[in-house]
Short mmCIF file of C-alpha atoms and ligand atoms in Angstrom, two decimals:
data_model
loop_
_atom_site.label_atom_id
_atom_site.label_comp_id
_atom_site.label_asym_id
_atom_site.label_seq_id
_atom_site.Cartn_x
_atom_site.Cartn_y
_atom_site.Cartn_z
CA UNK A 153 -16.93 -2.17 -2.89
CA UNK A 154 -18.09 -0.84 0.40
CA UNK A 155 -17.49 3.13 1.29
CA UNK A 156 -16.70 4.46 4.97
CA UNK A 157 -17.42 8.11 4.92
CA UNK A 158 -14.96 9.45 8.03
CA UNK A 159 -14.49 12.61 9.23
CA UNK A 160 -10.90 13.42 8.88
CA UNK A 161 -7.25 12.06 8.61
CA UNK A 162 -7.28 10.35 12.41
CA UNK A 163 -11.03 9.24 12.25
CA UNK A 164 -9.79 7.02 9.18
CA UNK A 165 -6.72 5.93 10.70
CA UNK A 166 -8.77 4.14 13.77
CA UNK A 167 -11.06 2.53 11.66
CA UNK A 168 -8.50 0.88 8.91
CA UNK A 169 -6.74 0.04 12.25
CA UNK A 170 -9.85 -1.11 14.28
CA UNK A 171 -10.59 -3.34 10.78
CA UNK A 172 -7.04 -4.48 10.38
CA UNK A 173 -6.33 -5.49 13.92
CA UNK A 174 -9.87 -7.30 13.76
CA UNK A 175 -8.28 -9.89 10.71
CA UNK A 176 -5.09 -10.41 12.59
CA UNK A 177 -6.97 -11.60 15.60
CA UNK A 178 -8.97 -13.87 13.51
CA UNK A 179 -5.55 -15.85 11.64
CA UNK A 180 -3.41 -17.62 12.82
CA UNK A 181 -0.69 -16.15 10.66
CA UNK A 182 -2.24 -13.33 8.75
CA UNK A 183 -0.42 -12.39 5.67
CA UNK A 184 -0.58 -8.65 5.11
CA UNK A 185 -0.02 -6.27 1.64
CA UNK A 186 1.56 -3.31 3.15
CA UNK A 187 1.91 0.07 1.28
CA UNK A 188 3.79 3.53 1.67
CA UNK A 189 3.30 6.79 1.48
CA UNK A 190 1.91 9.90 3.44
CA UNK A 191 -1.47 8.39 4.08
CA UNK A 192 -1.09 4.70 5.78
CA UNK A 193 1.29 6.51 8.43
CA UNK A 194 -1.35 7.06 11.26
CA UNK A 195 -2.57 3.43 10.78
CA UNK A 196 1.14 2.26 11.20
CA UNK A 197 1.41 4.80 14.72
CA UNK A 198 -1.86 3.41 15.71
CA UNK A 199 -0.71 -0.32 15.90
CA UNK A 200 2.43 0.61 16.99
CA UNK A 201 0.85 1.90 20.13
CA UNK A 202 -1.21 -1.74 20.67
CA UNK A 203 2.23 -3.35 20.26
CA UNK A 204 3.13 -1.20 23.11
CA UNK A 205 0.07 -1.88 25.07
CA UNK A 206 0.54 -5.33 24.71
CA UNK A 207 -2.54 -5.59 22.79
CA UNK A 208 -1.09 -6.82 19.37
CA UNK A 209 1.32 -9.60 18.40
CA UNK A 210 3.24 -9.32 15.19
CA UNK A 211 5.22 -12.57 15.95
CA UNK A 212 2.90 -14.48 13.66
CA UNK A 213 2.18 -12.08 10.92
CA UNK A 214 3.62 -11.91 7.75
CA UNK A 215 3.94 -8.70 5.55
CA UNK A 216 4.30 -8.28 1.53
CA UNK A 217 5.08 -4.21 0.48
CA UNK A 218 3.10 -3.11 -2.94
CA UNK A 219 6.62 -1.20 -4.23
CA UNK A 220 10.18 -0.13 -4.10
CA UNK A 221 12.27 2.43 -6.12
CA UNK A 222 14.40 0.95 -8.54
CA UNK A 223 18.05 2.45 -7.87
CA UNK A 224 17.51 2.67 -4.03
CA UNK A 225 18.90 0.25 -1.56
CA UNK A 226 16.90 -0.57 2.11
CA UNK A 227 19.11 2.06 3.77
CA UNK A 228 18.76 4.97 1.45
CA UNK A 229 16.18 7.23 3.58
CA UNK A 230 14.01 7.88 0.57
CA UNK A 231 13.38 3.71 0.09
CA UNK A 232 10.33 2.20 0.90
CA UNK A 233 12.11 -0.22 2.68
CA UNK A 234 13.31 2.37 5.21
CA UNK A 235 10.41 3.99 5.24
CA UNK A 236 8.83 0.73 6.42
CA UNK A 237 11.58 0.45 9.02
CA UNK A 238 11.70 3.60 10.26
CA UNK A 239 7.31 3.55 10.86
CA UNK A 240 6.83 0.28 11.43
CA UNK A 241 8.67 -2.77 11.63
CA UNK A 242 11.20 -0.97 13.54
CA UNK A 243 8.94 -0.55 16.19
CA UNK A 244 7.28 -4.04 16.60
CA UNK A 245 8.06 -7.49 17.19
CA UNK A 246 7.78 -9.32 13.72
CA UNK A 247 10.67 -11.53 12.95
CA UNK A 248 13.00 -9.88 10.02
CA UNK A 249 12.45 -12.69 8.12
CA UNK A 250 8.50 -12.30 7.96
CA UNK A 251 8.98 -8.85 6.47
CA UNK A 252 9.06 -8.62 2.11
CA UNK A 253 9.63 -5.57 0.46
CA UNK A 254 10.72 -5.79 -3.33
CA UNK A 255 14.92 -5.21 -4.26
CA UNK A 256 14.95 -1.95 -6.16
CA UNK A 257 18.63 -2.83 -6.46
CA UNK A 258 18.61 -6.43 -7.36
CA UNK A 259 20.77 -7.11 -10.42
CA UNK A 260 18.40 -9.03 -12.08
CA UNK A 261 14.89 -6.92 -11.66
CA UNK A 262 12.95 -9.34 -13.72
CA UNK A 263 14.13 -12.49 -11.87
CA UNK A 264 12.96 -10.47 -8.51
CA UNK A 265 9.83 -10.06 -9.67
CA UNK A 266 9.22 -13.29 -10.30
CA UNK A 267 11.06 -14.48 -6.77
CA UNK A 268 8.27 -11.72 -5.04
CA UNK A 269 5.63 -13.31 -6.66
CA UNK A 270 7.07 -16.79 -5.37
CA UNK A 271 7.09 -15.55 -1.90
CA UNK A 272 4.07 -14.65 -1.94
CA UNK A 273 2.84 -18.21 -3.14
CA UNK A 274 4.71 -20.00 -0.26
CA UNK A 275 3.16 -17.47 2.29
CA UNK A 276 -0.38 -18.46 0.99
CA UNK A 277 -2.93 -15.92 -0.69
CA UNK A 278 -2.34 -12.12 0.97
CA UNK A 279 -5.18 -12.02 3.46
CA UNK A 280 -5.49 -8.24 3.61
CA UNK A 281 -3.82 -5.93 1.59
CA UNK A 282 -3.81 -2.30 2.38
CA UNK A 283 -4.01 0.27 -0.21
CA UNK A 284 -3.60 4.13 -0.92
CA UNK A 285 -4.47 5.89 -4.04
CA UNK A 286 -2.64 8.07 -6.64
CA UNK A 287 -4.47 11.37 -7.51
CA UNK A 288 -4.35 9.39 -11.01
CA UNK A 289 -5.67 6.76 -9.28
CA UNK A 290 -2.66 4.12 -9.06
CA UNK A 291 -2.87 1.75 -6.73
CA UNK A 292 1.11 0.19 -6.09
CA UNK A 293 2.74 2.09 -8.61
CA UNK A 294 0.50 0.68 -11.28
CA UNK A 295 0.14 3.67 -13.09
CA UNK A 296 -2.62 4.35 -15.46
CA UNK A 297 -2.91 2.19 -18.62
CA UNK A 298 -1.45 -1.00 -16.72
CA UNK A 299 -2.64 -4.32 -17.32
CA UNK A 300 -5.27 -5.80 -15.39
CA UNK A 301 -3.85 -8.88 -15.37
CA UNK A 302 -0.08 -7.56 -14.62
CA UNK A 303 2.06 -9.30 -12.27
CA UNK A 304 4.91 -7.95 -10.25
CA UNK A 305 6.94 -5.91 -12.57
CA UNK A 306 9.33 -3.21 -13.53
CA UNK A 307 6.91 0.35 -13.90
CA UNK A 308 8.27 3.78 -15.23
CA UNK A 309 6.80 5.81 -13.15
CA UNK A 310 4.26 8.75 -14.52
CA UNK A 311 5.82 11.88 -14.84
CA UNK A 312 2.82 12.95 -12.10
CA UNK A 313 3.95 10.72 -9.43
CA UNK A 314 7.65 11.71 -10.07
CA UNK A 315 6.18 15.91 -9.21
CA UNK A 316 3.86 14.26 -6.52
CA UNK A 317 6.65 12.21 -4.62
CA UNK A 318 9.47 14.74 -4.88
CA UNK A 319 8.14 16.45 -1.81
CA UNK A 320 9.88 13.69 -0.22
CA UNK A 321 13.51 14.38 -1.90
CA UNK A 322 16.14 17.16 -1.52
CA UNK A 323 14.74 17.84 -5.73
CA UNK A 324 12.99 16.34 -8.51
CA UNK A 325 16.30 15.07 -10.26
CA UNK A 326 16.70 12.52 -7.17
CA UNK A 327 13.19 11.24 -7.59
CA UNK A 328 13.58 7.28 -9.22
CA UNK A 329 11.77 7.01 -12.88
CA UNK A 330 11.29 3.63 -12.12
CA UNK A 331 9.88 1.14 -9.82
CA UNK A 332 9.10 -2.41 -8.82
CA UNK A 333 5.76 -3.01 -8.03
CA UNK A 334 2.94 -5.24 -7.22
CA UNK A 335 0.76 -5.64 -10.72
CA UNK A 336 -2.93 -5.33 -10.38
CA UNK A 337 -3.30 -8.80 -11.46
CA UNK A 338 -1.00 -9.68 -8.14
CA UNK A 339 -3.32 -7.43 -5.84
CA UNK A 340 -6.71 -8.67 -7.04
CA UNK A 341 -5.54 -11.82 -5.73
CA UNK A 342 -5.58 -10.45 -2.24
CA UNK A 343 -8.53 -12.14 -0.07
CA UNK A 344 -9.42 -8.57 1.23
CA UNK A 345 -8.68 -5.01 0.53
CA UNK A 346 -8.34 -2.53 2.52
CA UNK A 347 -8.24 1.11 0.89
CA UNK A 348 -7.64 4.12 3.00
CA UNK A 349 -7.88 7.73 1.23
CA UNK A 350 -7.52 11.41 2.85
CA UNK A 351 -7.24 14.63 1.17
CA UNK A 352 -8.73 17.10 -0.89
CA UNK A 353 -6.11 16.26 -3.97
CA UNK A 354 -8.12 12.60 -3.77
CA UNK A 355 -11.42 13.99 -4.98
CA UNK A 356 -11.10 13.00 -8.51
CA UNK A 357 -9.61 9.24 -7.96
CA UNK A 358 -12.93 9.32 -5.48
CA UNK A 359 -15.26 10.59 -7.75
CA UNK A 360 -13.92 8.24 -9.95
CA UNK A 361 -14.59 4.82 -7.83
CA UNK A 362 -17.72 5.69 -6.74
CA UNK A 363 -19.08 6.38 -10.43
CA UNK A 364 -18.14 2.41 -10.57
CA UNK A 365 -16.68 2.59 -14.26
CA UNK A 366 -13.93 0.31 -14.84
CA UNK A 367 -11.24 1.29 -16.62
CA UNK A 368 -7.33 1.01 -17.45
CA UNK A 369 -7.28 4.22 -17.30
CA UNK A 370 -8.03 4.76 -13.27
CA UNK A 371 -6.12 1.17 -11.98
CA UNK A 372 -8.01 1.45 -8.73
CA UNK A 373 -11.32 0.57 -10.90
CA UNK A 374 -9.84 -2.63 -11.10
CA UNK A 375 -10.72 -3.29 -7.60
CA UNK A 376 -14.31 -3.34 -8.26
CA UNK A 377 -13.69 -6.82 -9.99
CA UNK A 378 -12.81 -7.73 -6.22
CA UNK A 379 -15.36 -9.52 -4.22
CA UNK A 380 -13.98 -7.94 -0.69
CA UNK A 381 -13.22 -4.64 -0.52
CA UNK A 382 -13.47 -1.78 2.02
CA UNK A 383 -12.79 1.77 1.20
CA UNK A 384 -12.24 4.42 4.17
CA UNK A 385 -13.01 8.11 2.48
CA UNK A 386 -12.28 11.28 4.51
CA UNK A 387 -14.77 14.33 4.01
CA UNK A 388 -11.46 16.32 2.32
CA UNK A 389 -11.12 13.41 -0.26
CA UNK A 390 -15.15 12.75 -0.27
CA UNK A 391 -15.33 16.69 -1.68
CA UNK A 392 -19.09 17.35 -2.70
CA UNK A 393 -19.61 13.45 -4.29
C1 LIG B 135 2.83 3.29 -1.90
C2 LIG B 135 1.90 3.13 -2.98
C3 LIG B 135 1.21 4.28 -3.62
C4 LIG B 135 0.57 5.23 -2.62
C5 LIG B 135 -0.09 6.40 -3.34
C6 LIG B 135 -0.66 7.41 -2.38
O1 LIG B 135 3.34 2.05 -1.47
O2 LIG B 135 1.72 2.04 -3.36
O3 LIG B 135 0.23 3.78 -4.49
O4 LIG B 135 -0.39 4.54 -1.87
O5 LIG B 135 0.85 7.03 -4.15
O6 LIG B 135 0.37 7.99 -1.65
P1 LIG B 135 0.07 8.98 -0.44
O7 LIG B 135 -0.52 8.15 0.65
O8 LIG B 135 1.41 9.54 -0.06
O9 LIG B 135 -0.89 10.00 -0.94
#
């Protein structure tokens, strides 16, 4: 696991961008793991602006989200799915059809598990998957105690990322108790990963990676069973490690 101490919130934007953009130009059809959240949004402004520039093609790539909320369908603002629109593929040219982000309303959740994990098969291995962290160190919405070996499944979410992720609903009664996500299993299979943290309520999950213990407890330890991985740290999240 290799750490990139950054400055701030924008200095590790440009660099997961600057190594992103550095894959895609090297594949002919790169598969990407996309994920959600606060801190992958100035990546996602970042390439939209090469779209604009003309410097980046997304006619080629593919893209595979971590997660959904179970309950919530792609136009419900709060959805991942939206959320992806409304940063992202919204703004660039990938064909619809290249884009995956698990149902949360599929009537048959286990069946769409196993169809995401099909997808991804046909597409070929994920080439690089970007990841944020949990403050309880989750990585998808594998929370603590999951499997190593877990493929995409149904997760109950912890009762901390329910108070986390309410900041992003009108109150903590519409925040989902469950999700589909990724397993762990699923994202070790990734060729690369790329992890981008930011923020001073990261310290612990950080302090917890770089002591290099692996346990179910923290799921992002996992990832030091992964051959490839790049981890961009912010001073806020790097603390006094
Ligand atoms: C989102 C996801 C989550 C987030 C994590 C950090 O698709 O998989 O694991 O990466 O909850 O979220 P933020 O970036 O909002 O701190």
């Amino acid at each position: 696991m290799e750490f990139i101490k950054v400055k701030n919130y924008d200095e590790m934007s440009e660099k997961a961008c600057e190594i992103l953009v550095d894959r895609m130009s090297k594949l002919q059809q790169p598969v990407i793991g996309l994920a959600t959240g606060s801190t992958p949004e100035g990546l996602y402004k970042l390439l939209i602006d090469k779209y604009k520039k003309g410097e980046l093609d997304f006619s080629n790539t593919v893209t595979f989200n971590l997660d959904e909320y179970v309950g919530l369908d792609d136009d419900d603002p709060n959805s991942y799915h939206y959320f992806m629109n409304d940063k992202l593929f919204n703004h660039i040219n990938i064909p619809a059809e290249n884009i995956h982000v698990p149902s949360g309303v599929a009537e048959n959740i286990q069946q769409e598990c196993l169809d995401y994990e099909s997808a991804m098969k046909v597409a070929g291995q994920i080439d690089v998957q970007l990841l944020g962290i949990g403050q309880n160190g989750h990585i998808g919405f594998n929370e603590p105690g999951t499997a190593f070996d877990s493929r995409t499944h149904l997760v109950d979410l912890d009762e901390s990322t329910i108070q986390t992720n309410a900041r992003f609903f009108d109150s903590i009664e519409d925040v989902p108790t469950k999700a589909v996500s990724m397993g762990i299993g699923t994202i070790l299979e990734s060729k690369e990963v790329l992890m981008v943290i930011s923020g001073a309520s990261k310290q612990e999950a950080v302090k917890h990676l770089l002591s290099g213990e692996i346990t179910e407890d923290v799921p992002a330890s996992a990832l030091h069973k992964h051959p490839n991985v790049t981890v961009i740290v912010d001073e806020a999240a790097w603390g006094d490690n």
